Short mmCIF file of C-alpha atoms and ligand atoms in Angstrom, two decimals:
data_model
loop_
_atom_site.label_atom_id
_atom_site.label_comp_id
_atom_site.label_asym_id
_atom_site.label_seq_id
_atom_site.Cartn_x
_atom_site.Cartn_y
_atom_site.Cartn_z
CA UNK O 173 -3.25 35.32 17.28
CA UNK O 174 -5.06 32.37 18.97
CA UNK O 175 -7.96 32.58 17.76
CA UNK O 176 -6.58 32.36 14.07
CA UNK O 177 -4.19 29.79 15.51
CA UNK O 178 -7.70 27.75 17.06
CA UNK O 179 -9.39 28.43 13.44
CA UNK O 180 -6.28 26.84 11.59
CA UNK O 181 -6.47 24.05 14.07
CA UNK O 182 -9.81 23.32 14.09
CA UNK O 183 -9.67 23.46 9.75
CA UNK O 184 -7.30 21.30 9.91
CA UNK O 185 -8.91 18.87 12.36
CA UNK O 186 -11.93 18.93 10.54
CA UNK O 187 -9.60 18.24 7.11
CA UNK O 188 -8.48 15.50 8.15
CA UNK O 189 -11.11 13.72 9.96
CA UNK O 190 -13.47 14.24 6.16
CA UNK O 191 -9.93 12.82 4.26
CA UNK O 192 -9.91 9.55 6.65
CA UNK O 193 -12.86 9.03 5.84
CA UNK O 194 -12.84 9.29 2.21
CA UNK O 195 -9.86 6.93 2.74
CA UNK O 196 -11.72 4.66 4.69
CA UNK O 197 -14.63 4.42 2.55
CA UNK O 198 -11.86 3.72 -0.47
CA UNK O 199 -10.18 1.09 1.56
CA UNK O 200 -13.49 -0.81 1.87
CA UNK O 201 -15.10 0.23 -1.21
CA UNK O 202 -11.79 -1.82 -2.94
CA UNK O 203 -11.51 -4.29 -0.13
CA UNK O 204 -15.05 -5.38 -1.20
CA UNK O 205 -14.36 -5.48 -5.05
CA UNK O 206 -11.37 -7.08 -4.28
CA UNK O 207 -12.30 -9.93 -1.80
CA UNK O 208 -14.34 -12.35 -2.20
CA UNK O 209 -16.18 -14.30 0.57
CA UNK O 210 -18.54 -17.06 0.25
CA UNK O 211 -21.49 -16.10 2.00
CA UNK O 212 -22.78 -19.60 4.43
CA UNK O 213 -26.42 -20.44 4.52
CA UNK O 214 -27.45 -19.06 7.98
CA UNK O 215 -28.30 -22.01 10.14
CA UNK O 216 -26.64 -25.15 8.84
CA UNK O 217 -23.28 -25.32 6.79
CA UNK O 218 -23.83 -25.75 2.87
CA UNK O 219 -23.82 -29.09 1.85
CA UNK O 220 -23.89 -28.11 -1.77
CA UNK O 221 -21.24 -25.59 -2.36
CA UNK O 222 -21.37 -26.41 -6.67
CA UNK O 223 -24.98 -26.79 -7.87
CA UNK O 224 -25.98 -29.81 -7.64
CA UNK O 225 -25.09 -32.69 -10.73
CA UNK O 226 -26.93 -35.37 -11.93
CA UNK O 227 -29.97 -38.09 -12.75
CA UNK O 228 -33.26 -37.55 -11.83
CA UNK O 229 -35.86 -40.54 -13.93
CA UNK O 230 -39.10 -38.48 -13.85
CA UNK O 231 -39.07 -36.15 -17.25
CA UNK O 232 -38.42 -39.33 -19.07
CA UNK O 233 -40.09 -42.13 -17.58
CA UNK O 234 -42.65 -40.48 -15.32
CA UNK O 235 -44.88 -42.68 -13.42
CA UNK O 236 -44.05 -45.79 -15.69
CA UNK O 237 -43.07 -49.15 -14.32
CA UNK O 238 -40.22 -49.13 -16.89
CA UNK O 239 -37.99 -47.80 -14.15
CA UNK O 240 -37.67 -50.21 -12.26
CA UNK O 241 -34.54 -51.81 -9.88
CA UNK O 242 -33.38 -53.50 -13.03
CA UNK O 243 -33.66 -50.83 -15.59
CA UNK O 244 -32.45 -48.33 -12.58
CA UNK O 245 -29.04 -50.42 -12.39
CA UNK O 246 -28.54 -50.43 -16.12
CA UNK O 247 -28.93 -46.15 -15.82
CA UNK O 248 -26.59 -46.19 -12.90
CA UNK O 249 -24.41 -48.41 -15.32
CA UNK O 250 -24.47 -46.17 -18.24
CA UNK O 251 -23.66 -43.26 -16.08
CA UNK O 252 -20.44 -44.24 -15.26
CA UNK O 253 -19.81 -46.06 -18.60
CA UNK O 254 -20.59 -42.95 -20.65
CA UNK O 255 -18.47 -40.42 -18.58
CA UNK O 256 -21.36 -38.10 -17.15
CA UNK O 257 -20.11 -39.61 -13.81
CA UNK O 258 -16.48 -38.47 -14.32
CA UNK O 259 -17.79 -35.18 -15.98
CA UNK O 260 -19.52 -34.30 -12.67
CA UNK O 261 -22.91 -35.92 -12.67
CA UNK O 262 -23.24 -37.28 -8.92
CA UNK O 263 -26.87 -37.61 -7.71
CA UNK O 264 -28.90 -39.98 -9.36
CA UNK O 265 -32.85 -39.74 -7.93
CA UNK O 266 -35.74 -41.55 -8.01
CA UNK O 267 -39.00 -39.41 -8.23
CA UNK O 268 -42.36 -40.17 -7.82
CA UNK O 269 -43.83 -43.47 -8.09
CA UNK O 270 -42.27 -45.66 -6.04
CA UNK O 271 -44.14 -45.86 -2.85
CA UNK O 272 -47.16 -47.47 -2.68
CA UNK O 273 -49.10 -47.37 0.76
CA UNK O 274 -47.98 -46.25 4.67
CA UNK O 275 -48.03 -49.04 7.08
CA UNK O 276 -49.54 -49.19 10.46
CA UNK O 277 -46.24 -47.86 11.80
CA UNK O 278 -46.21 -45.14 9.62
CA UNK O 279 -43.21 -46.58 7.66
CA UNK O 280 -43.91 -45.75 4.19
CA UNK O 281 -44.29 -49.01 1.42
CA UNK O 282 -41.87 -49.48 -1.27
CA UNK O 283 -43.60 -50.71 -4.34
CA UNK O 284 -42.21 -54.73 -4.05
CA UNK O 285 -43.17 -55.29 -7.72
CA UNK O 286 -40.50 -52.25 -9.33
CA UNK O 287 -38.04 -52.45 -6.64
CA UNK O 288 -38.26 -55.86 -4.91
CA UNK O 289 -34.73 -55.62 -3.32
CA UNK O 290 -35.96 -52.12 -1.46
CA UNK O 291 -34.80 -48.88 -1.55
CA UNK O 292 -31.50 -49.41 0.62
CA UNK O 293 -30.25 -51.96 -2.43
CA UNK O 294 -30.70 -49.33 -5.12
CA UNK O 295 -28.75 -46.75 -2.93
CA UNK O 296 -25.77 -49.24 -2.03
CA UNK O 297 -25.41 -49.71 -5.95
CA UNK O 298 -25.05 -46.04 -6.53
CA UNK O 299 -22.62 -46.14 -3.67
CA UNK O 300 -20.45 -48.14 -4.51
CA UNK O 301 -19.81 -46.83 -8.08
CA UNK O 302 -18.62 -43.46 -6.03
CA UNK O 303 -22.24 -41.66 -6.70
CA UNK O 304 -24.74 -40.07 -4.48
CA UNK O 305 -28.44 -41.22 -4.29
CA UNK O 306 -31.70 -39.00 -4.39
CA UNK O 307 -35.65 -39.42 -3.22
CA UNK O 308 -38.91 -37.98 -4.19
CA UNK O 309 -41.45 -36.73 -1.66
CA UNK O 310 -44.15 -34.14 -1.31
CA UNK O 311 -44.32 -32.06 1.87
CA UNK O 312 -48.59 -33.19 1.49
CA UNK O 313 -50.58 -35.73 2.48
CA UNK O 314 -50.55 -37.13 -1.51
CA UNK O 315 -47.79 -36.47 -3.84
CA UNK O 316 -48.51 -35.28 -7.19
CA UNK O 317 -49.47 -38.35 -9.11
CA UNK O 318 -51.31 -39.51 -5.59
CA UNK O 319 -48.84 -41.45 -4.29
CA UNK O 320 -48.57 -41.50 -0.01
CA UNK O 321 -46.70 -37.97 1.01
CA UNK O 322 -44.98 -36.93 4.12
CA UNK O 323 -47.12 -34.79 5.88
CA UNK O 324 -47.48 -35.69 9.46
CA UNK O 325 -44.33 -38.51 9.08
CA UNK O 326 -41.63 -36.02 8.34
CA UNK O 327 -39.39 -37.35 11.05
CA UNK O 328 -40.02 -40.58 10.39
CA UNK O 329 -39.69 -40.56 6.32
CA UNK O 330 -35.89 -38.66 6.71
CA UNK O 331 -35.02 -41.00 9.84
CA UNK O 332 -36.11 -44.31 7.05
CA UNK O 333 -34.03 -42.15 4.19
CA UNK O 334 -31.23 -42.11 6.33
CA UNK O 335 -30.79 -45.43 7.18
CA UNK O 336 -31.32 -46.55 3.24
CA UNK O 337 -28.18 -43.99 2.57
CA UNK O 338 -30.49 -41.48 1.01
CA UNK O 339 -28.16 -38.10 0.22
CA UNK O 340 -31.16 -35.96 -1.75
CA UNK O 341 -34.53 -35.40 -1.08
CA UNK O 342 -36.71 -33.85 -3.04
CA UNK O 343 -39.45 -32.39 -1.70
CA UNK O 344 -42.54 -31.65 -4.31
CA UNK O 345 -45.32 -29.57 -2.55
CA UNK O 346 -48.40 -31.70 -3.61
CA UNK O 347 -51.74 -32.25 -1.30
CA UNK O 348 -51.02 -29.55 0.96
CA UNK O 349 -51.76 -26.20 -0.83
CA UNK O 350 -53.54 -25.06 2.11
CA UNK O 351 -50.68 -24.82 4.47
CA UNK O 352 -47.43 -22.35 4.57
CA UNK O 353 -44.68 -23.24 2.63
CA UNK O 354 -41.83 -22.06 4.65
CA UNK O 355 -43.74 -23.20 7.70
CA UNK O 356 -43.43 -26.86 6.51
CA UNK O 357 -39.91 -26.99 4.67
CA UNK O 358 -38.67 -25.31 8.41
CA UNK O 359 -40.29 -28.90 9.33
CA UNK O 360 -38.06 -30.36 6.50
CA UNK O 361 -35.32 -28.96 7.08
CA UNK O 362 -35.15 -29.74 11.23
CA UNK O 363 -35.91 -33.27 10.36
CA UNK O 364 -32.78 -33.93 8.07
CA UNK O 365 -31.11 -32.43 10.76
CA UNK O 366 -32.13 -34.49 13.37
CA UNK O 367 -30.59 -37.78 10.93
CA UNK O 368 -27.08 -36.45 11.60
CA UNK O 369 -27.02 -37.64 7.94
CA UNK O 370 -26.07 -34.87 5.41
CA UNK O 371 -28.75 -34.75 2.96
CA UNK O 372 -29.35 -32.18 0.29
CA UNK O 373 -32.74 -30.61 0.60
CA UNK O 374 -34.23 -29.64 -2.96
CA UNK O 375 -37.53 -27.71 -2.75
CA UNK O 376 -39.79 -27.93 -5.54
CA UNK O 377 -42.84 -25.95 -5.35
CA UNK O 378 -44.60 -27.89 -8.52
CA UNK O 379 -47.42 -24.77 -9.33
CA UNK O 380 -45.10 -22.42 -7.90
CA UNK O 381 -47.10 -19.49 -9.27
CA UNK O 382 -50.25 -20.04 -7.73
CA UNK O 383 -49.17 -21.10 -4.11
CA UNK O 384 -49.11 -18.44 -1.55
CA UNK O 385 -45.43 -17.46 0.10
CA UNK O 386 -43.56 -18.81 -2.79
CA UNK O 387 -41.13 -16.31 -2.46
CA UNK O 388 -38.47 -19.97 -1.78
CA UNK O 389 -35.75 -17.84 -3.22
CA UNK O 390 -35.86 -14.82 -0.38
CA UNK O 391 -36.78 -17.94 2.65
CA UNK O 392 -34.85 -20.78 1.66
CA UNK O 393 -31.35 -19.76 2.34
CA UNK O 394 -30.07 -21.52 5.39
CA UNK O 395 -33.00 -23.87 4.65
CA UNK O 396 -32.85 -26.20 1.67
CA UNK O 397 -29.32 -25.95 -0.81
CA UNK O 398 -31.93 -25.36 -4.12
CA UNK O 399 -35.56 -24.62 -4.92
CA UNK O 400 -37.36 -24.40 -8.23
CA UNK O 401 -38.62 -21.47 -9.33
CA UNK O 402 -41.30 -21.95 -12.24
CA UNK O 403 -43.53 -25.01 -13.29
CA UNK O 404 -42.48 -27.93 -14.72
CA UNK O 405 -39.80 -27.33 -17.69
CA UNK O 406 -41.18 -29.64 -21.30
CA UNK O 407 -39.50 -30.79 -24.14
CA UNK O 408 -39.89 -28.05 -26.16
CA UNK O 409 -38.33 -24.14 -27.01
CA UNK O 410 -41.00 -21.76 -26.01
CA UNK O 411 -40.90 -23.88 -22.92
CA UNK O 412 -36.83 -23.27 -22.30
CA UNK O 413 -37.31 -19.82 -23.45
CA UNK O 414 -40.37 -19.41 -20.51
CA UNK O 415 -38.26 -21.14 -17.48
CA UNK O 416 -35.20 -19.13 -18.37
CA UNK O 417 -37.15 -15.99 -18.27
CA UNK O 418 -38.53 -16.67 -14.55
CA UNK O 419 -35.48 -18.13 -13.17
CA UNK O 420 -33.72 -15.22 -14.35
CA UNK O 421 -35.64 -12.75 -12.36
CA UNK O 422 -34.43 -14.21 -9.18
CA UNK O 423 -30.72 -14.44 -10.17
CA UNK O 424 -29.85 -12.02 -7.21
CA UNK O 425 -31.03 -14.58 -4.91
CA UNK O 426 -29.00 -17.55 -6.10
CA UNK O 427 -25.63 -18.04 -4.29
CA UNK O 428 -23.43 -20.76 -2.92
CA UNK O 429 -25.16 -23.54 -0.80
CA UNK O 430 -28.68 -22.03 -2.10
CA UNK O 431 -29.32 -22.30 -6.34
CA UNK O 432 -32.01 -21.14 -8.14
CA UNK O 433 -33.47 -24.64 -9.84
CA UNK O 434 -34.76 -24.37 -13.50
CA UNK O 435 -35.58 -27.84 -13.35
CA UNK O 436 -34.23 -30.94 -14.27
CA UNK O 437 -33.16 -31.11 -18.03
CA UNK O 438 -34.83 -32.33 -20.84
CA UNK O 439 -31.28 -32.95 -22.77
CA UNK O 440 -32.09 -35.77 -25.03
CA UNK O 441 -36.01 -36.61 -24.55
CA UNK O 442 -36.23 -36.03 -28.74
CA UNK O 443 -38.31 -33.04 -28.22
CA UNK O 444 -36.02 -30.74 -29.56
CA UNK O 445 -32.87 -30.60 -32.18
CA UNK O 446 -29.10 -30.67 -31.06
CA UNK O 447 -29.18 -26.77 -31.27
CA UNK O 448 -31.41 -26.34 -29.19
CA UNK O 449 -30.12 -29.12 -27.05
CA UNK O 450 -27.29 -26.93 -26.95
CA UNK O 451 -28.56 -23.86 -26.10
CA UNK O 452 -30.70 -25.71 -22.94
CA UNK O 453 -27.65 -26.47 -21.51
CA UNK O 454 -25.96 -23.60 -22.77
CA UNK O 455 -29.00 -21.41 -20.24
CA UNK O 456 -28.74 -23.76 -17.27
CA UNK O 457 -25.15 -23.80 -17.45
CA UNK O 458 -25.12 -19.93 -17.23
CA UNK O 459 -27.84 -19.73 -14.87
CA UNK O 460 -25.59 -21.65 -11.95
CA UNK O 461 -28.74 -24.19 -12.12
CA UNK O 462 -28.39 -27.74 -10.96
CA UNK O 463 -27.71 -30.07 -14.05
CA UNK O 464 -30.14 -32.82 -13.81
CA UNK O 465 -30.17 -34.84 -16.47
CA UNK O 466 -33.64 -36.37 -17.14
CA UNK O 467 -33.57 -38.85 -20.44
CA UNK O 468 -33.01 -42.01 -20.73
CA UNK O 469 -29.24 -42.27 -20.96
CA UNK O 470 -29.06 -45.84 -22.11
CA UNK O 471 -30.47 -44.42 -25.71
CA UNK O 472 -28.27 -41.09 -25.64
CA UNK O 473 -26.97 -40.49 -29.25
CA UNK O 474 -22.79 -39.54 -29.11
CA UNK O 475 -23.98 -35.88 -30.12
CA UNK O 476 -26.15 -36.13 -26.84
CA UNK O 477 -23.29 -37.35 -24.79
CA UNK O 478 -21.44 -34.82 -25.98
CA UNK O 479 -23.61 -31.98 -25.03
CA UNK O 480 -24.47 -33.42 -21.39
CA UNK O 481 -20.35 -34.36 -21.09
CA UNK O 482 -18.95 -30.87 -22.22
CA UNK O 483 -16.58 -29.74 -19.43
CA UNK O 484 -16.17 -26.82 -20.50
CA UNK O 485 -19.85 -25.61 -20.25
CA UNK O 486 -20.40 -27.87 -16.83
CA UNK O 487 -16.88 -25.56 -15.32
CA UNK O 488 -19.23 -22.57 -16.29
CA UNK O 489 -22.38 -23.95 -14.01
CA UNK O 490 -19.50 -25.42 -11.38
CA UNK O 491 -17.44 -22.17 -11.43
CA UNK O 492 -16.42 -20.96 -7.36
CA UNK O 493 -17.85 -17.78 -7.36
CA UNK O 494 -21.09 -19.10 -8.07
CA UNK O 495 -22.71 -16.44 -9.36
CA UNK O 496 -25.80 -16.41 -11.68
CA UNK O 497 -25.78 -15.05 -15.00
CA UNK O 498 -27.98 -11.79 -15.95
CA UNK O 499 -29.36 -11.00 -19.09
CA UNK O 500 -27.26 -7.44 -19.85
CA UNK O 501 -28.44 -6.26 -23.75
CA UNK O 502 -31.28 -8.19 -25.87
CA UNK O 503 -31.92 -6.49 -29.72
CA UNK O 504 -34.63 -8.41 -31.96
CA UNK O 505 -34.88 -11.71 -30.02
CA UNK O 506 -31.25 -11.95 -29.68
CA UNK O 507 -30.04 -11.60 -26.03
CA UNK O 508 -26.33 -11.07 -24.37
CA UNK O 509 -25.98 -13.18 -21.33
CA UNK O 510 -23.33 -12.64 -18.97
CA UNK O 511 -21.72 -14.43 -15.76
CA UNK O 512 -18.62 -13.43 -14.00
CA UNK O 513 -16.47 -16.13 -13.18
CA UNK O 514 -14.35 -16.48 -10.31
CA UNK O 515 -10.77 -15.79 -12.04
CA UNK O 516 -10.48 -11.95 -12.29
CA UNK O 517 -11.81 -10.57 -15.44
CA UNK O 518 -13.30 -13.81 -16.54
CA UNK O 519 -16.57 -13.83 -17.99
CA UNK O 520 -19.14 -16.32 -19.16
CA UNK O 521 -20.58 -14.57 -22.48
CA UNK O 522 -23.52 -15.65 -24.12
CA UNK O 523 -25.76 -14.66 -27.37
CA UNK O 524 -28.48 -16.22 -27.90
CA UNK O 525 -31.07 -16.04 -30.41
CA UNK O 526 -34.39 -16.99 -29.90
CA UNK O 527 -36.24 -16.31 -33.14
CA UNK O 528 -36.49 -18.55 -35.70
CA UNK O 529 -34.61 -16.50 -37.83
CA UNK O 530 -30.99 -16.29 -38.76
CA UNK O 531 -29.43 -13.38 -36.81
CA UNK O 532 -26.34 -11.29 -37.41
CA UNK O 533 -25.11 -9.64 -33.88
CA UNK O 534 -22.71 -7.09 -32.85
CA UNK O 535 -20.71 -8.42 -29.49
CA UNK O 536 -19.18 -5.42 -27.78
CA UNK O 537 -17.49 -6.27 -24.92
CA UNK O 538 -18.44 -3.43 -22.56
CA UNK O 539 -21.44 -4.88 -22.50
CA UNK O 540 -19.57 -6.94 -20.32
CA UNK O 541 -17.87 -4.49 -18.45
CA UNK O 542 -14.24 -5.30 -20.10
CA UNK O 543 -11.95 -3.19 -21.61
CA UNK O 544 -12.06 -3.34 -25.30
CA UNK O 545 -9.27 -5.98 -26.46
CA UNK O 546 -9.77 -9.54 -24.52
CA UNK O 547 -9.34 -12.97 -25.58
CA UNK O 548 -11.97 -15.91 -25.83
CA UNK O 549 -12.82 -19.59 -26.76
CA UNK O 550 -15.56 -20.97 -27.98
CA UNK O 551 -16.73 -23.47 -25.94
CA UNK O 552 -18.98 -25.45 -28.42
CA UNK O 553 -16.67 -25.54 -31.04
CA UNK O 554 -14.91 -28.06 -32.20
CA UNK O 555 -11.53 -27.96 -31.04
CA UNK O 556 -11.97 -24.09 -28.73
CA UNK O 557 -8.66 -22.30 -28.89
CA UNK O 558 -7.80 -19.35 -27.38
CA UNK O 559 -8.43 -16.11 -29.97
CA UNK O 560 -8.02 -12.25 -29.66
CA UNK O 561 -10.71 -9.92 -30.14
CA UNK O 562 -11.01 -6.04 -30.10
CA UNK O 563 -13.96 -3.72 -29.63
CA UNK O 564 -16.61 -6.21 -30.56
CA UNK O 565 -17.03 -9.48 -32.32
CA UNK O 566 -19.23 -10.37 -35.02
CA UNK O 567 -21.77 -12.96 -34.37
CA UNK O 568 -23.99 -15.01 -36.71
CA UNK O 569 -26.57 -17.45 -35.06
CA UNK O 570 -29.19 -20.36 -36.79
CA UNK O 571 -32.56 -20.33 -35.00
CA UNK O 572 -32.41 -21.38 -31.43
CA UNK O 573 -28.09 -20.99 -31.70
CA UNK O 574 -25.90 -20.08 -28.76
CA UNK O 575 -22.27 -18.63 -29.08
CA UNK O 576 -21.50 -19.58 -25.16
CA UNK O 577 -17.73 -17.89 -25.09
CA UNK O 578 -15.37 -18.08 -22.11
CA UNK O 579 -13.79 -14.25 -22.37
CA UNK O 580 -10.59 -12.92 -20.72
CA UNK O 581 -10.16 -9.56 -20.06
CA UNK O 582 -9.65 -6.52 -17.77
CA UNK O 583 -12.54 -5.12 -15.82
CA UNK O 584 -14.00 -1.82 -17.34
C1 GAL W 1328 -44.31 -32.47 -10.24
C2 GAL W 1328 -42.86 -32.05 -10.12
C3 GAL W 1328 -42.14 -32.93 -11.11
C4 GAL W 1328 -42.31 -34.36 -10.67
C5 GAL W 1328 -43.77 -34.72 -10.49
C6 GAL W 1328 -43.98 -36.08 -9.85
O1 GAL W 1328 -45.14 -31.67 -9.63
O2 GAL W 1328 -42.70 -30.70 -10.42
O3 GAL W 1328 -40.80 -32.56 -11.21
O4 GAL W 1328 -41.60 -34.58 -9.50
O5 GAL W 1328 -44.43 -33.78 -9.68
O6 GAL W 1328 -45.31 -36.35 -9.58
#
């Protein structure tokens, strides 16, 4: 009689203990799906909990003396004047170019001819239209277009930044392929810190694929807030088509206070028509990439300022949960992009074609893991209204179109 009583026990114990924890690993399993937390870079606090918005002069003007303090101002200007500053666009950046020597001290040279009030000026004018300003350096000895880099004058280049009111550096990694990357942007990094002045570290590995330990997407967290992930991005579609593809392969990586960079935007150089255009910003938008404009906003065409001012699009790159979008189905150079938002069964949904073709496309939404009836809006159209769809949605795309749809739904 014990013994069967000791068996029935024991079953029982051994009953229960397996059904807590099949409870247990419920309780977390939907604790996890249900809660989201913000994961903090791991040794200083993210500065740049959105990716990153705004100006950056070197895919238009490059090395030319037509940016100068006065043409600078008139950018700044236009910025505000044209709503980009009001639709988000915060950082505007100088890149390479304009330094011109170190001095005995070390201090680096500001080139008097471009910018004969200094650096400090241009900074205070950003200021006090309510806008951050951004630098240009290279971790090397040179920078690319062999200009005086950092190497060796780290502390003292951020420590100079600081006091001109500098809030982003860039740091290009020319002169210095020789060394370890994550070695030197450590350097980088503990440098800024020593300012005391917050300022958002952007890493950008120019040959990225040929440089040893470029893996910036697996080292930078906790490091730098973004880092570039292929070559420089030009004017043209084969060229959008080729960054989107490598950024995309690191999407996993990209999270709040450290973003995957594409590179700054060619929105608007002439390169390209306004579909296109469209589906650019469309990609980077998707791809929770920082949206840096790079033309020369003082000859932006409305349809231009339109594309670079849509909020809709920009509230899909600035959207809290700050995750990256993934490509989920592609068919005959079409391709479904998809990027959960932070509202519950919210979804960015993409299709893009890529051909030069006209494409018909089947949408089905469990592609993007909703149930089958949902609602959507188109957020290039015209005037996007809210509109019910069931099962799947039929999609017809020019060459180089985007249908970028915000989609409401429940989870599949
Ligand atoms: C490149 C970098 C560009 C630009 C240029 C300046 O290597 O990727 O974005 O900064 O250097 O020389």
């Amino acid at each position: 009689m014990f013994s069967f009583n000791c068996m029935t026990w024991k079953k029982g114990l051994a009953f229960s203990v397996i059904g807590l924890v099949v409870l247990g690993f419920f309780i977390i399993a939907s604790y996890k799906q249900s809660t989201y937390v913000p994961q903090p870079a791991d040794n200083r606090p993210p500065l740049a909990l959105r990716p990153p918005m705004g100006w950056n002069g070197w895919n238009h003007f490059r090395c030319s003396p037509k940016l100068n303090e006065k043409s600078f101002k008139e950018i700044v200007d236009t910025i505000v004047g044209t709503g980009m500053r009001d639709a988000g666009y915060q950082y505007v950046s100088l890149d390479d170019c304009w330094q011109i020597g170190r001095g005995a001290d070390g201090q680096i040279i500001v080139d008097p001819e471009r910018f004969p009030s200094g650096i400090k000026a241009l900074a205070t004018y950003v200021h006090e239209r309510d806008m951050f300003f951004g630098i240009y350096t290279s971790a090397g000895r040179l920078t690319c277009e062999k200009r005086p880099g950092s190497y060796g004058y780290e502390y003292i280049d951020t420590t100079t930044y600081a006091s001109w009111g500098v809030d982003y550096i860039k740091v290009d990694w020319c002169g210095i392929e020789y060394l370890d990357t994550q070695t030197q942007y450590r350097v980088w990094s503990d440098a800024i810190k020593q300012t005391g002045r917050p300022m958002v570290l952007n890493i950008a590995i120019a040959a990225i694929e040929t440089i040893e330990n470029n893996a910036v997407w697996k080292w930078g967290h906790g490091m730098a807030d973004s880092w570039r992930t292929a070559r420089d991005l030009s004017d043209f579609w084969d060229d959008i088509l080729r960054v989107a593809d490598i950024n995309t392969r690191y999407a996993d990586y990209s999270r709040i206070g450290g973003w995957n960079d594409a590179d700054m935007m060619q929105v608007g150089n002439g390169g390209m028509d306004l579909e296109s255009y469209r589906s650019h910003f469309s990609l980077w938008s998707m791809m929770s990439s920082p949206l840096i404009a790079g033309n020369d906003v003082r000859e932006m065409s409305p349809e231009i300022i339109k594309i670079l001012t849509n909020k809709e699009v920009i509230s899909i790159n600035q959207d809290p949960l700050g995750e990256q979008a993934k490509v989920v189905t592609e068919l005959d150079g079409v391709q479904v992009w998809v990027k959960r938002l932070y509202h519950q069964g919210d979804r960015a949904v993409a299709v893009l074609n890529r051909t030069e073709q006209e494409k018909t496309y089947y949408l089905h939404w469990s592609d993007a893991k909703l149930l089958p009836v949902v609602v959507y809006r188109d957020l290039w159209a015209e005037k996007p209204r809210w509109q019910p769809s069931f099962g799947s949605l039929k999609v017809t795309l020019l060459p180089h179109q985007i249908l970028l749809l915000r989609v409401s739904g429940v989870d599949s």
